[in-house]
PDB file of C-alpha atoms and ligand atoms in Angstrom:
ATOM      1  CA  UNK A   1     105.482 141.319 112.209  1.00 47.00           C
ATOM      2  CA  UNK A   2     105.969 139.336 109.004  1.00 57.00           C
ATOM      3  CA  UNK A   3     106.989 141.435 106.010  1.00 62.00           C
ATOM      4  CA  UNK A   4     105.233 140.494 102.785  1.00 68.00           C
ATOM      5  CA  UNK A   5     105.099 141.927  99.308  1.00 71.00           C
ATOM      6  CA  UNK A   6     101.765 143.775  98.977  1.00 74.00           C
ATOM      7  CA  UNK A   7     101.675 143.561  95.191  1.00 87.00           C
ATOM      8  CA  UNK A   8     102.211 139.823  94.951  1.00 94.00           C
ATOM      9  CA  UNK A   9      99.779 136.933  94.933  1.00 97.00           C
ATOM     10  CA  UNK A  10      99.949 134.006  97.379  1.00 97.00           C
ATOM     11  CA  UNK A  11     101.415 130.531  97.239  1.00 98.00           C
ATOM     12  CA  UNK A  12      98.911 128.050  98.709  1.00 98.00           C
ATOM     13  CA  UNK A  13     100.333 124.727  99.918  1.00 98.00           C
ATOM     14  CA  UNK A  14      97.338 122.487  99.326  1.00 98.00           C
ATOM     15  CA  UNK A  15      97.122 119.014 100.890  1.00 98.00           C
ATOM     16  CA  UNK A  16      95.273 116.426  98.793  1.00 98.00           C
ATOM     17  CA  UNK A  17      94.012 112.910  99.713  1.00 98.00           C
ATOM     18  CA  UNK A  18      96.488 110.055 100.239  1.00 98.00           C
ATOM     19  CA  UNK A  19      94.059 107.474  98.905  1.00 96.00           C
ATOM     20  CA  UNK A  20      90.482 108.468  99.668  1.00 97.00           C
ATOM     21  CA  UNK A  21      88.838 111.220  97.628  1.00 96.00           C
ATOM     22  CA  UNK A  22      86.352 111.684 100.486  1.00 96.00           C
ATOM     23  CA  UNK A  23      89.176 113.454 102.336  1.00 97.00           C
ATOM     24  CA  UNK A  24      89.094 116.471 100.006  1.00 97.00           C
ATOM     25  CA  UNK A  25      88.290 119.431 102.221  1.00 97.00           C
ATOM     26  CA  UNK A  26      86.082 122.385 101.348  1.00 97.00           C
ATOM     27  CA  UNK A  27      89.055 124.699 101.556  1.00 98.00           C
ATOM     28  CA  UNK A  28      91.073 122.431  99.261  1.00 98.00           C
ATOM     29  CA  UNK A  29      88.288 122.521  96.655  1.00 98.00           C
ATOM     30  CA  UNK A  30      87.697 126.276  96.988  1.00 98.00           C
ATOM     31  CA  UNK A  31      91.391 127.071  96.773  1.00 98.00           C
ATOM     32  CA  UNK A  32      91.874 124.968  93.639  1.00 98.00           C
ATOM     33  CA  UNK A  33      88.843 126.738  92.130  1.00 98.00           C
ATOM     34  CA  UNK A  34      89.981 130.226  93.018  1.00 98.00           C
ATOM     35  CA  UNK A  35      93.714 130.302  92.196  1.00 98.00           C
ATOM     36  CA  UNK A  36      95.038 131.491  88.836  1.00 98.00           C
ATOM     37  CA  UNK A  37      97.124 128.367  88.265  1.00 98.00           C
ATOM     38  CA  UNK A  38      98.207 125.108  89.890  1.00 98.00           C
ATOM     39  CA  UNK A  39     101.775 123.880  90.219  1.00 98.00           C
ATOM     40  CA  UNK A  40     101.585 120.075  90.262  1.00 97.00           C
ATOM     41  CA  UNK A  41     104.144 117.334  90.858  1.00 96.00           C
ATOM     42  CA  UNK A  42     102.559 115.222  88.109  1.00 96.00           C
ATOM     43  CA  UNK A  43      99.968 117.067  86.056  1.00 97.00           C
ATOM     44  CA  UNK A  44      98.370 113.752  84.952  1.00 97.00           C
ATOM     45  CA  UNK A  45      97.696 112.759  88.571  1.00 97.00           C
ATOM     46  CA  UNK A  46      96.335 116.208  89.444  1.00 98.00           C
ATOM     47  CA  UNK A  47      94.172 116.259  86.307  1.00 97.00           C
ATOM     48  CA  UNK A  48      92.299 113.226  87.682  1.00 97.00           C
ATOM     49  CA  UNK A  49      91.668 115.108  90.934  1.00 97.00           C
ATOM     50  CA  UNK A  50      90.512 118.216  89.046  1.00 98.00           C
ATOM     51  CA  UNK A  51      88.205 116.114  86.834  1.00 97.00           C
ATOM     52  CA  UNK A  52      86.722 114.555  89.963  1.00 96.00           C
ATOM     53  CA  UNK A  53      86.091 118.068  91.337  1.00 97.00           C
ATOM     54  CA  UNK A  54      84.909 119.353  87.948  1.00 97.00           C
ATOM     55  CA  UNK A  55      87.519 122.111  88.022  1.00 98.00           C
ATOM     56  CA  UNK A  56      89.352 123.385  84.953  1.00 97.00           C
ATOM     57  CA  UNK A  57      92.543 125.245  85.739  1.00 98.00           C
ATOM     58  CA  UNK A  58      95.872 125.910  83.998  1.00 98.00           C
ATOM     59  CA  UNK A  59      98.679 123.753  85.400  1.00 98.00           C
ATOM     60  CA  UNK A  60     102.462 123.904  85.352  1.00 97.00           C
ATOM     61  CA  UNK A  61     104.687 121.088  86.453  1.00 96.00           C
ATOM     62  CA  UNK A  62     106.900 121.398  89.499  1.00 96.00           C
ATOM     63  CA  UNK A  63     108.780 118.223  90.378  1.00 92.00           C
ATOM     64  CA  UNK A  64     112.048 116.954  91.752  1.00 86.00           C
ATOM     65  CA  UNK A  65     114.096 117.465  88.565  1.00 86.00           C
ATOM     66  CA  UNK A  66     112.808 120.852  87.357  1.00 89.00           C
ATOM     67  CA  UNK A  67     112.578 122.507  90.786  1.00 85.00           C
ATOM     68  CA  UNK A  68     115.131 125.252  90.195  1.00 82.00           C
ATOM     69  CA  UNK A  69     113.917 126.565  86.819  1.00 88.00           C
ATOM     70  CA  UNK A  70     110.223 125.940  87.353  1.00 93.00           C
ATOM     71  CA  UNK A  71     110.306 127.319  90.911  1.00 94.00           C
ATOM     72  CA  UNK A  72     111.692 130.675  89.743  1.00 95.00           C
ATOM     73  CA  UNK A  73     109.068 130.951  86.955  1.00 96.00           C
ATOM     74  CA  UNK A  74     106.276 130.188  89.416  1.00 97.00           C
ATOM     75  CA  UNK A  75     107.631 132.753  91.886  1.00 97.00           C
ATOM     76  CA  UNK A  76     107.841 135.386  89.093  1.00 96.00           C
ATOM     77  CA  UNK A  77     104.178 134.834  88.220  1.00 97.00           C
ATOM     78  CA  UNK A  78     103.144 135.124  91.875  1.00 97.00           C
ATOM     79  CA  UNK A  79     105.214 138.296  92.253  1.00 96.00           C
ATOM     80  CA  UNK A  80     103.314 139.697  89.261  1.00 96.00           C
ATOM     81  CA  UNK A  81     100.067 139.182  91.191  1.00 96.00           C
ATOM     82  CA  UNK A  82      98.849 135.661  90.361  1.00 97.00           C
ATOM     83  CA  UNK A  83      97.790 133.166  93.046  1.00 98.00           C
ATOM     84  CA  UNK A  84      99.188 129.636  92.824  1.00 98.00           C
ATOM     85  CA  UNK A  85      98.203 126.343  94.497  1.00 98.00           C
ATOM     86  CA  UNK A  86     101.027 123.852  94.943  1.00 98.00           C
ATOM     87  CA  UNK A  87      99.882 120.218  95.011  1.00 98.00           C
ATOM     88  CA  UNK A  88     101.747 116.931  94.914  1.00 97.00           C
ATOM     89  CA  UNK A  89     100.564 113.454  93.964  1.00 96.00           C
ATOM     90  CA  UNK A  90      99.220 112.790  97.456  1.00 96.00           C
ATOM     91  CA  UNK A  91      99.283 114.357 100.891  1.00 97.00           C
ATOM     92  CA  UNK A  92     100.918 117.527 102.089  1.00 98.00           C
ATOM     93  CA  UNK A  93     103.376 119.175  99.681  1.00 97.00           C
ATOM     94  CA  UNK A  94     106.881 119.796 101.043  1.00 96.00           C
ATOM     95  CA  UNK A  95     106.764 116.734 103.328  1.00 97.00           C
ATOM     96  CA  UNK A  96     109.093 114.256 101.556  1.00 94.00           C
ATOM     97  CA  UNK A  97     107.689 115.813  98.388  1.00 91.00           C
ATOM     98  CA  UNK A  98     108.727 118.661  96.106  1.00 88.00           C
ATOM     99  CA  UNK A  99     107.806 121.949  97.763  1.00 93.00           C
ATOM    100  CA  UNK A 100     110.413 122.749 100.389  1.00 94.00           C
ATOM    101  CA  UNK A 101     112.523 124.721  97.892  1.00 95.00           C
ATOM    102  CA  UNK A 102     109.701 126.797  96.436  1.00 96.00           C
ATOM    103  CA  UNK A 103     108.452 127.692  99.907  1.00 97.00           C
ATOM    104  CA  UNK A 104     111.969 128.846 100.792  1.00 96.00           C
ATOM    105  CA  UNK A 105     112.231 130.819  97.547  1.00 96.00           C
ATOM    106  CA  UNK A 106     108.844 132.490  98.054  1.00 96.00           C
ATOM    107  CA  UNK A 107     109.697 133.364 101.653  1.00 95.00           C
ATOM    108  CA  UNK A 108     112.966 134.927 100.509  1.00 95.00           C
ATOM    109  CA  UNK A 109     110.973 137.090  98.053  1.00 95.00           C
ATOM    110  CA  UNK A 110     108.433 138.100 100.732  1.00 94.00           C
ATOM    111  CA  UNK A 111     105.674 136.244  98.874  1.00 96.00           C
ATOM    112  CA  UNK A 112     102.869 135.201 101.244  1.00 96.00           C
ATOM    113  CA  UNK A 113     102.752 131.427 101.711  1.00 97.00           C
ATOM    114  CA  UNK A 114      99.842 129.758 103.429  1.00 97.00           C
ATOM    115  CA  UNK A 115      98.791 126.154 104.105  1.00 98.00           C
ATOM    116  CA  UNK A 116      95.500 124.489 103.258  1.00 98.00           C
ATOM    117  CA  UNK A 117      95.994 121.553 105.628  1.00 98.00           C
ATOM    118  CA  UNK A 118      94.802 118.020 105.123  1.00 97.00           C
ATOM    119  CA  UNK A 119      96.079 114.451 104.885  1.00 97.00           C
ATOM    120  CA  UNK A 120      99.684 113.676 105.707  1.00 98.00           C
ATOM    121  CA  UNK A 121     100.791 110.054 105.924  1.00 98.00           C
ATOM    122  CA  UNK A 122     103.214 110.616 108.842  1.00 98.00           C
ATOM    123  CA  UNK A 123     100.563 112.069 111.110  1.00 97.00           C
ATOM    124  CA  UNK A 124      97.860 109.619 110.048  1.00 98.00           C
ATOM    125  CA  UNK A 125     100.149 106.627 110.693  1.00 98.00           C
ATOM    126  CA  UNK A 126     101.425 107.923 114.008  1.00 98.00           C
ATOM    127  CA  UNK A 127      97.924 108.664 115.269  1.00 98.00           C
ATOM    128  CA  UNK A 128      96.679 105.106 114.692  1.00 98.00           C
ATOM    129  CA  UNK A 129      99.929 103.232 115.394  1.00 97.00           C
ATOM    130  CA  UNK A 130      99.442 102.713 119.130  1.00 96.00           C
ATOM    131  CA  UNK A 131     103.021 103.940 119.668  1.00 97.00           C
ATOM    132  CA  UNK A 132     103.852 106.876 121.986  1.00 97.00           C
ATOM    133  CA  UNK A 133     102.962 110.072 120.116  1.00 97.00           C
ATOM    134  CA  UNK A 134     103.993 112.759 122.581  1.00 96.00           C
ATOM    135  CA  UNK A 135     107.512 112.957 121.188  1.00 97.00           C
ATOM    136  CA  UNK A 136     108.463 111.610 117.775  1.00 98.00           C
ATOM    137  CA  UNK A 137     111.003 112.131 115.032  1.00 98.00           C
ATOM    138  CA  UNK A 138     110.232 111.966 111.317  1.00 98.00           C
ATOM    139  CA  UNK A 139     113.116 110.435 109.361  1.00 98.00           C
ATOM    140  CA  UNK A 140     111.549 110.517 105.867  1.00 97.00           C
ATOM    141  CA  UNK A 141     112.925 108.050 103.306  1.00 97.00           C
ATOM    142  CA  UNK A 142     116.197 106.305 104.055  1.00 97.00           C
ATOM    143  CA  UNK A 143     118.916 106.606 101.420  1.00 95.00           C
ATOM    144  CA  UNK A 144     118.997 104.014  98.631  1.00 93.00           C
ATOM    145  CA  UNK A 145     122.756 103.831  99.219  1.00 92.00           C
ATOM    146  CA  UNK A 146     123.333 100.921 101.635  1.00 89.00           C
ATOM    147  CA  UNK A 147     126.196 102.569 103.484  1.00 89.00           C
ATOM    148  CA  UNK A 148     124.350 105.862 104.005  1.00 92.00           C
ATOM    149  CA  UNK A 149     121.220 103.988 105.056  1.00 93.00           C
ATOM    150  CA  UNK A 150     123.079 101.995 107.708  1.00 91.00           C
ATOM    151  CA  UNK A 151     124.854 105.139 108.950  1.00 91.00           C
ATOM    152  CA  UNK A 152     121.508 106.931 109.304  1.00 95.00           C
ATOM    153  CA  UNK A 153     120.103 103.990 111.295  1.00 95.00           C
ATOM    154  CA  UNK A 154     123.167 103.671 113.520  1.00 93.00           C
ATOM    155  CA  UNK A 155     122.820 107.345 114.410  1.00 92.00           C
ATOM    156  CA  UNK A 156     119.315 106.537 115.684  1.00 95.00           C
ATOM    157  CA  UNK A 157     120.198 103.570 117.899  1.00 92.00           C
ATOM    158  CA  UNK A 158     119.843 105.533 121.165  1.00 90.00           C
ATOM    159  CA  UNK A 159     116.869 107.648 119.953  1.00 94.00           C
ATOM    160  CA  UNK A 160     114.199 107.572 122.641  1.00 94.00           C
ATOM    161  CA  UNK A 161     111.430 109.223 120.649  1.00 97.00           C
ATOM    162  CA  UNK A 162     109.111 107.216 118.404  1.00 98.00           C
ATOM    163  CA  UNK A 163     110.618 107.176 114.889  1.00 98.00           C
ATOM    164  CA  UNK A 164     108.571 107.485 111.701  1.00 98.00           C
ATOM    165  CA  UNK A 165     109.897 106.472 108.270  1.00 98.00           C
ATOM    166  CA  UNK A 166     108.449 106.424 104.767  1.00 98.00           C
ATOM    167  CA  UNK A 167     109.301 103.458 102.581  1.00 97.00           C
ATOM    168  CA  UNK A 168     108.527 102.151  99.115  1.00 96.00           C
ATOM    169  CA  UNK A 169     107.344  98.512  98.907  1.00 97.00           C
ATOM    170  CA  UNK A 170     110.283  97.288  96.791  1.00 96.00           C
ATOM    171  CA  UNK A 171     112.775  98.541  99.416  1.00 96.00           C
ATOM    172  CA  UNK A 172     110.804  97.536 102.508  1.00 97.00           C
ATOM    173  CA  UNK A 173     112.440  94.180 103.214  1.00 96.00           C
ATOM    174  CA  UNK A 174     115.984  95.511 102.918  1.00 95.00           C
ATOM    175  CA  UNK A 175     115.105  98.446 105.179  1.00 96.00           C
ATOM    176  CA  UNK A 176     113.523  96.176 107.804  1.00 97.00           C
ATOM    177  CA  UNK A 177     116.608  93.929 107.741  1.00 96.00           C
ATOM    178  CA  UNK A 178     118.926  96.932 108.202  1.00 96.00           C
ATOM    179  CA  UNK A 179     116.716  98.212 111.047  1.00 97.00           C
ATOM    180  CA  UNK A 180     116.837  94.797 112.715  1.00 96.00           C
ATOM    181  CA  UNK A 181     120.619  94.758 112.631  1.00 93.00           C
ATOM    182  CA  UNK A 182     120.890  98.370 113.904  1.00 94.00           C
ATOM    183  CA  UNK A 183     118.119  98.419 116.543  1.00 94.00           C
ATOM    184  CA  UNK A 184     117.751  94.749 117.497  1.00 93.00           C
ATOM    185  CA  UNK A 185     114.272  93.243 117.653  1.00 95.00           C
ATOM    186  CA  UNK A 186     112.263  96.431 118.310  1.00 95.00           C
ATOM    187  CA  UNK A 187     108.498  96.758 118.221  1.00 97.00           C
ATOM    188  CA  UNK A 188     106.999  98.568 115.247  1.00 98.00           C
ATOM    189  CA  UNK A 189     103.710  99.410 113.568  1.00 98.00           C
ATOM    190  CA  UNK A 190     103.622  98.835 109.818  1.00 98.00           C
ATOM    191  CA  UNK A 191     100.936 101.179 108.522  1.00 98.00           C
ATOM    192  CA  UNK A 192      99.905 100.262 104.998  1.00 98.00           C
ATOM    193  CA  UNK A 193      97.497 101.718 102.428  1.00 98.00           C
ATOM    194  CA  UNK A 194      96.168 104.357 104.836  1.00 98.00           C
ATOM    195  CA  UNK A 195      92.666 105.671 104.067  1.00 98.00           C
ATOM    196  CA  UNK A 196      92.335 103.088 101.258  1.00 97.00           C
ATOM    197  CA  UNK A 197      90.135 100.003 101.011  1.00 95.00           C
ATOM    198  CA  UNK A 198      92.903  97.682 102.256  1.00 94.00           C
ATOM    199  CA  UNK A 199      94.197  99.895 105.063  1.00 97.00           C
ATOM    200  CA  UNK A 200      96.145  97.787 107.559  1.00 97.00           C
ATOM    201  CA  UNK A 201      98.147  98.430 110.722  1.00 97.00           C
ATOM    202  CA  UNK A 202     100.361  95.467 111.628  1.00 96.00           C
ATOM    203  CA  UNK A 203     101.743  95.716 115.168  1.00 97.00           C
ATOM    204  CA  UNK A 204     104.746  93.460 115.140  1.00 98.00           C
ATOM    205  CA  UNK A 205     108.487  93.216 115.766  1.00 98.00           C
ATOM    206  CA  UNK A 206     111.308  93.837 113.309  1.00 98.00           C
ATOM    207  CA  UNK A 207     112.219  90.110 113.264  1.00 97.00           C
ATOM    208  CA  UNK A 208     108.618  89.019 112.638  1.00 98.00           C
ATOM    209  CA  UNK A 209     108.241  91.662 109.947  1.00 98.00           C
ATOM    210  CA  UNK A 210     111.415  90.472 108.171  1.00 98.00           C
ATOM    211  CA  UNK A 211     110.159  86.863 108.339  1.00 97.00           C
ATOM    212  CA  UNK A 212     106.689  87.815 107.132  1.00 97.00           C
ATOM    213  CA  UNK A 213     107.764  89.933 104.174  1.00 97.00           C
ATOM    214  CA  UNK A 214     110.391  87.386 103.126  1.00 97.00           C
ATOM    215  CA  UNK A 215     107.470  85.010 102.519  1.00 97.00           C
ATOM    216  CA  UNK A 216     104.913  87.625 101.379  1.00 95.00           C
ATOM    217  CA  UNK A 217     106.272  90.287  99.011  1.00 94.00           C
ATOM    218  CA  UNK A 218     105.117  93.724 100.265  1.00 96.00           C
ATOM    219  CA  UNK A 219     102.531  95.618  98.249  1.00 95.00           C
ATOM    220  CA  UNK A 220     101.134  99.134  98.627  1.00 96.00           C
ATOM    221  CA  UNK A 221     102.430 102.192 100.452  1.00 96.00           C
ATOM    222  CA  UNK A 222     103.970 101.962 103.903  1.00 98.00           C
ATOM    223  CA  UNK A 223     104.749 104.146 106.883  1.00 98.00           C
ATOM    224  CA  UNK A 224     106.959 102.515 109.537  1.00 98.00           C
ATOM    225  CA  UNK A 225     106.469 103.651 113.129  1.00 98.00           C
ATOM    226  CA  UNK A 226     109.270 102.256 115.302  1.00 98.00           C
ATOM    227  CA  UNK A 227     109.362 102.309 119.082  1.00 97.00           C
ATOM    228  CA  UNK A 228     112.194 104.458 120.420  1.00 96.00           C
ATOM    229  CA  UNK A 229     114.992 103.070 122.569  1.00 93.00           C
ATOM    230  CA  UNK A 230     113.526 102.105 125.969  1.00 87.00           C
ATOM    231  CA  UNK A 231     116.350 100.273 127.739  1.00 71.00           C
ATOM    232  CA  UNK A 232     119.753 101.701 128.602  1.00 66.00           C
ATOM    233  CA  UNK A 233     121.319  98.480 127.284  1.00 54.00           C
ATOM    234  CA  UNK A 234     119.716  99.154 123.897  1.00 54.00           C
ATOM    235  CA  UNK A 235     121.984 102.150 123.505  1.00 65.00           C
ATOM    236  CA  UNK A 236     124.801 101.915 120.991  1.00 76.00           C
ATOM    237  CA  UNK A 237     127.448  99.304 121.825  1.00 83.00           C
ATOM    238  CA  UNK A 238     131.172  99.652 121.086  1.00 87.00           C
ATOM    239  CA  UNK A 239     130.984  97.573 117.905  1.00 86.00           C
ATOM    240  CA  UNK A 240     128.227  99.790 116.459  1.00 84.00           C
ATOM    241  CA  UNK A 241     130.083 102.928 117.599  1.00 88.00           C
ATOM    242  CA  UNK A 242     133.221 101.732 115.786  1.00 89.00           C
ATOM    243  CA  UNK A 243     131.211 101.068 112.643  1.00 87.00           C
ATOM    244  CA  UNK A 244     129.828 104.603 112.794  1.00 88.00           C
ATOM    245  CA  UNK A 245     133.306 106.060 113.342  1.00 89.00           C
ATOM    246  CA  UNK A 246     134.569 104.077 110.322  1.00 88.00           C
ATOM    247  CA  UNK A 247     131.723 105.411 108.188  1.00 86.00           C
ATOM    248  CA  UNK A 248     132.375 109.009 109.247  1.00 87.00           C
ATOM    249  CA  UNK A 249     136.085 108.445 108.541  1.00 88.00           C
ATOM    250  CA  UNK A 250     135.339 107.166 105.029  1.00 85.00           C
ATOM    251  CA  UNK A 251     133.241 110.318 104.493  1.00 83.00           C
ATOM    252  CA  UNK A 252     136.350 112.416 105.248  1.00 85.00           C
ATOM    253  CA  UNK A 253     136.198 113.090 109.017  1.00 87.00           C
ATOM    254  CA  UNK A 254     139.423 112.999 111.016  1.00 90.00           C
ATOM    255  CA  UNK A 255     139.647 110.239 113.640  1.00 91.00           C
ATOM    256  CA  UNK A 256     139.442 112.831 116.413  1.00 91.00           C
ATOM    257  CA  UNK A 257     136.303 114.504 114.988  1.00 89.00           C
ATOM    258  CA  UNK A 258     134.575 111.199 114.282  1.00 89.00           C
ATOM    259  CA  UNK A 259     135.238 109.915 117.822  1.00 90.00           C
ATOM    260  CA  UNK A 260     134.142 113.224 119.359  1.00 89.00           C
ATOM    261  CA  UNK A 261     130.868 113.230 117.425  1.00 87.00           C
ATOM    262  CA  UNK A 262     129.950 109.595 118.080  1.00 87.00           C
ATOM    263  CA  UNK A 263     130.869 109.757 121.776  1.00 85.00           C
ATOM    264  CA  UNK A 264     128.914 112.965 122.404  1.00 80.00           C
ATOM    265  CA  UNK A 265     125.857 111.870 120.392  1.00 79.00           C
ATOM    266  CA  UNK A 266     125.695 108.341 121.821  1.00 80.00           C
ATOM    267  CA  UNK A 267     127.022 108.677 125.354  1.00 78.00           C
ATOM    268  CA  UNK A 268     130.067 106.450 124.813  1.00 84.00           C
ATOM    269  CA  UNK A 269     133.318 107.167 126.660  1.00 86.00           C
ATOM    270  CA  UNK A 270     135.481 109.263 124.338  1.00 88.00           C
ATOM    271  CA  UNK A 271     138.738 107.733 125.581  1.00 89.00           C
ATOM    272  CA  UNK A 272     137.511 104.128 125.278  1.00 89.00           C
ATOM    273  CA  UNK A 273     136.156 104.784 121.807  1.00 90.00           C
ATOM    274  CA  UNK A 274     139.340 106.535 120.695  1.00 90.00           C
ATOM    275  CA  UNK A 275     141.512 103.643 121.940  1.00 90.00           C
ATOM    276  CA  UNK A 276     139.289 101.052 120.259  1.00 89.00           C
ATOM    277  CA  UNK A 277     139.182 103.059 117.009  1.00 90.00           C
ATOM    278  CA  UNK A 278     142.976 103.425 116.920  1.00 89.00           C
ATOM    279  CA  UNK A 279     143.311  99.642 117.442  1.00 89.00           C
ATOM    280  CA  UNK A 280     140.767  98.870 114.731  1.00 87.00           C
ATOM    281  CA  UNK A 281     142.586 101.142 112.250  1.00 83.00           C
ATOM    282  CA  UNK A 282     145.974  99.492 112.925  1.00 78.00           C
TER     283      UNK A 282
HETATM  284  N1  SAM B   1     103.710 114.378 101.147  1.00 76.41           N
HETATM  285  C1  SAM B   1     103.130 113.092 101.392  1.00 76.41           C
HETATM  286  C2  SAM B   1     102.426 113.120 102.747  1.00 76.41           C
HETATM  287  O1  SAM B   1     102.044 114.193 103.181  1.00 76.41           O
HETATM  288  O2  SAM B   1     102.210 112.087 103.338  1.00 76.41           O
HETATM  289  C3  SAM B   1     104.164 111.997 101.322  1.00 76.41           C
HETATM  290  C4  SAM B   1     104.778 111.844  99.981  1.00 76.41           C
HETATM  291  S1  SAM B   1     106.036 110.665  99.878  1.00 76.41           S
HETATM  292  C5  SAM B   1     106.650 110.978  98.262  1.00 76.41           C
HETATM  293  C6  SAM B   1     105.180 109.186  99.621  1.00 76.41           C
HETATM  294  C7  SAM B   1     105.291 108.222 100.815  1.00 76.41           C
HETATM  295  O3  SAM B   1     104.306 108.558 101.781  1.00 76.41           O
HETATM  296  C8  SAM B   1     105.035 106.772 100.463  1.00 76.41           C
HETATM  297  O4  SAM B   1     106.214 106.129  99.979  1.00 76.41           O
HETATM  298  C9  SAM B   1     104.588 106.198 101.788  1.00 76.41           C
HETATM  299  O5  SAM B   1     105.707 105.942 102.610  1.00 76.41           O
HETATM  300  C10 SAM B   1     103.811 107.389 102.377  1.00 76.41           C
HETATM  301  N2  SAM B   1     102.373 107.274 102.007  1.00 76.41           N
HETATM  302  C11 SAM B   1     101.696 108.068 101.171  1.00 76.41           C
HETATM  303  N3  SAM B   1     100.406 107.666 101.103  1.00 76.41           N
HETATM  304  C12 SAM B   1     100.293 106.602 101.919  1.00 76.41           C
HETATM  305  C13 SAM B   1      99.213 105.732 102.277  1.00 76.41           C
HETATM  306  N4  SAM B   1      98.003 105.891 101.758  1.00 76.41           N
HETATM  307  N5  SAM B   1      99.462 104.743 103.158  1.00 76.41           N
HETATM  308  C14 SAM B   1     100.693 104.572 103.694  1.00 76.41           C
HETATM  309  N6  SAM B   1     101.740 105.349 103.374  1.00 76.41           N
HETATM  310  C15 SAM B   1     101.549 106.350 102.510  1.00 76.41           C
END
């Protein structure tokens, strides 16, 4: 049985629309009305939502750069008996959004945490993508650091499950180009502006997407749903494995550890990889 603090209030993780105010649920509205205060990623964005709902409620800000201090203050208030709704600018808090840390903190203090479910761009995109949905992996945002981004993608070369990524429009083209060089010309669904007036799902290939967005600068919010690896020959080749070993080495791994990890994760012969890596380091 879960142990919770009887004297404390509750932290409600409240999902809000990702573009269509018609998606506000009854429970979302009632929870925002009933809590003592709201912790918001951007209080200006949440104020618009509250004005739409005709709700007046005290707000505190809880965002990426004040998580530690603000999170503790919020937890203290809940421990003293207040109820708090956590909301972010759009969608489900804690999913590529601030929230993960405060949930962890509240759990460690035996504060009850409960979800008021609703829109979440990953699930919405996956459901309408036309890609296999039975098994998928959510990869969030790729790093803005080119080397880390490529390493992340190389680690996914043999991934058989459908892969879902978030991406900002100004980084989309670079990300698609890096995906093309890591995965080859895979099929993908580019899900854009979900639930909004200009919602679009473009079923295409990585090469076509690179060509298209080179000519047409991307606008709006995107979720990328990429088909997993289907062919054995799509699995990581020796050149890609060596690149991954080199990246792990530059991050401080020993040659032996890097080879062991890449060979076990990507099904490449450990001896062949070791020999090739030794040669490439000579
Ligand atoms: N927590 C949110 C959720 O539950 O979906 C995600 C927040 S994350 C900071 C923002 C990213 O979600 C965007 O960069 C985009 O990749 C995706 N996203 C959010 N709204 C979207 C929409 N209406 N259409 C497509 N993608 C969206």
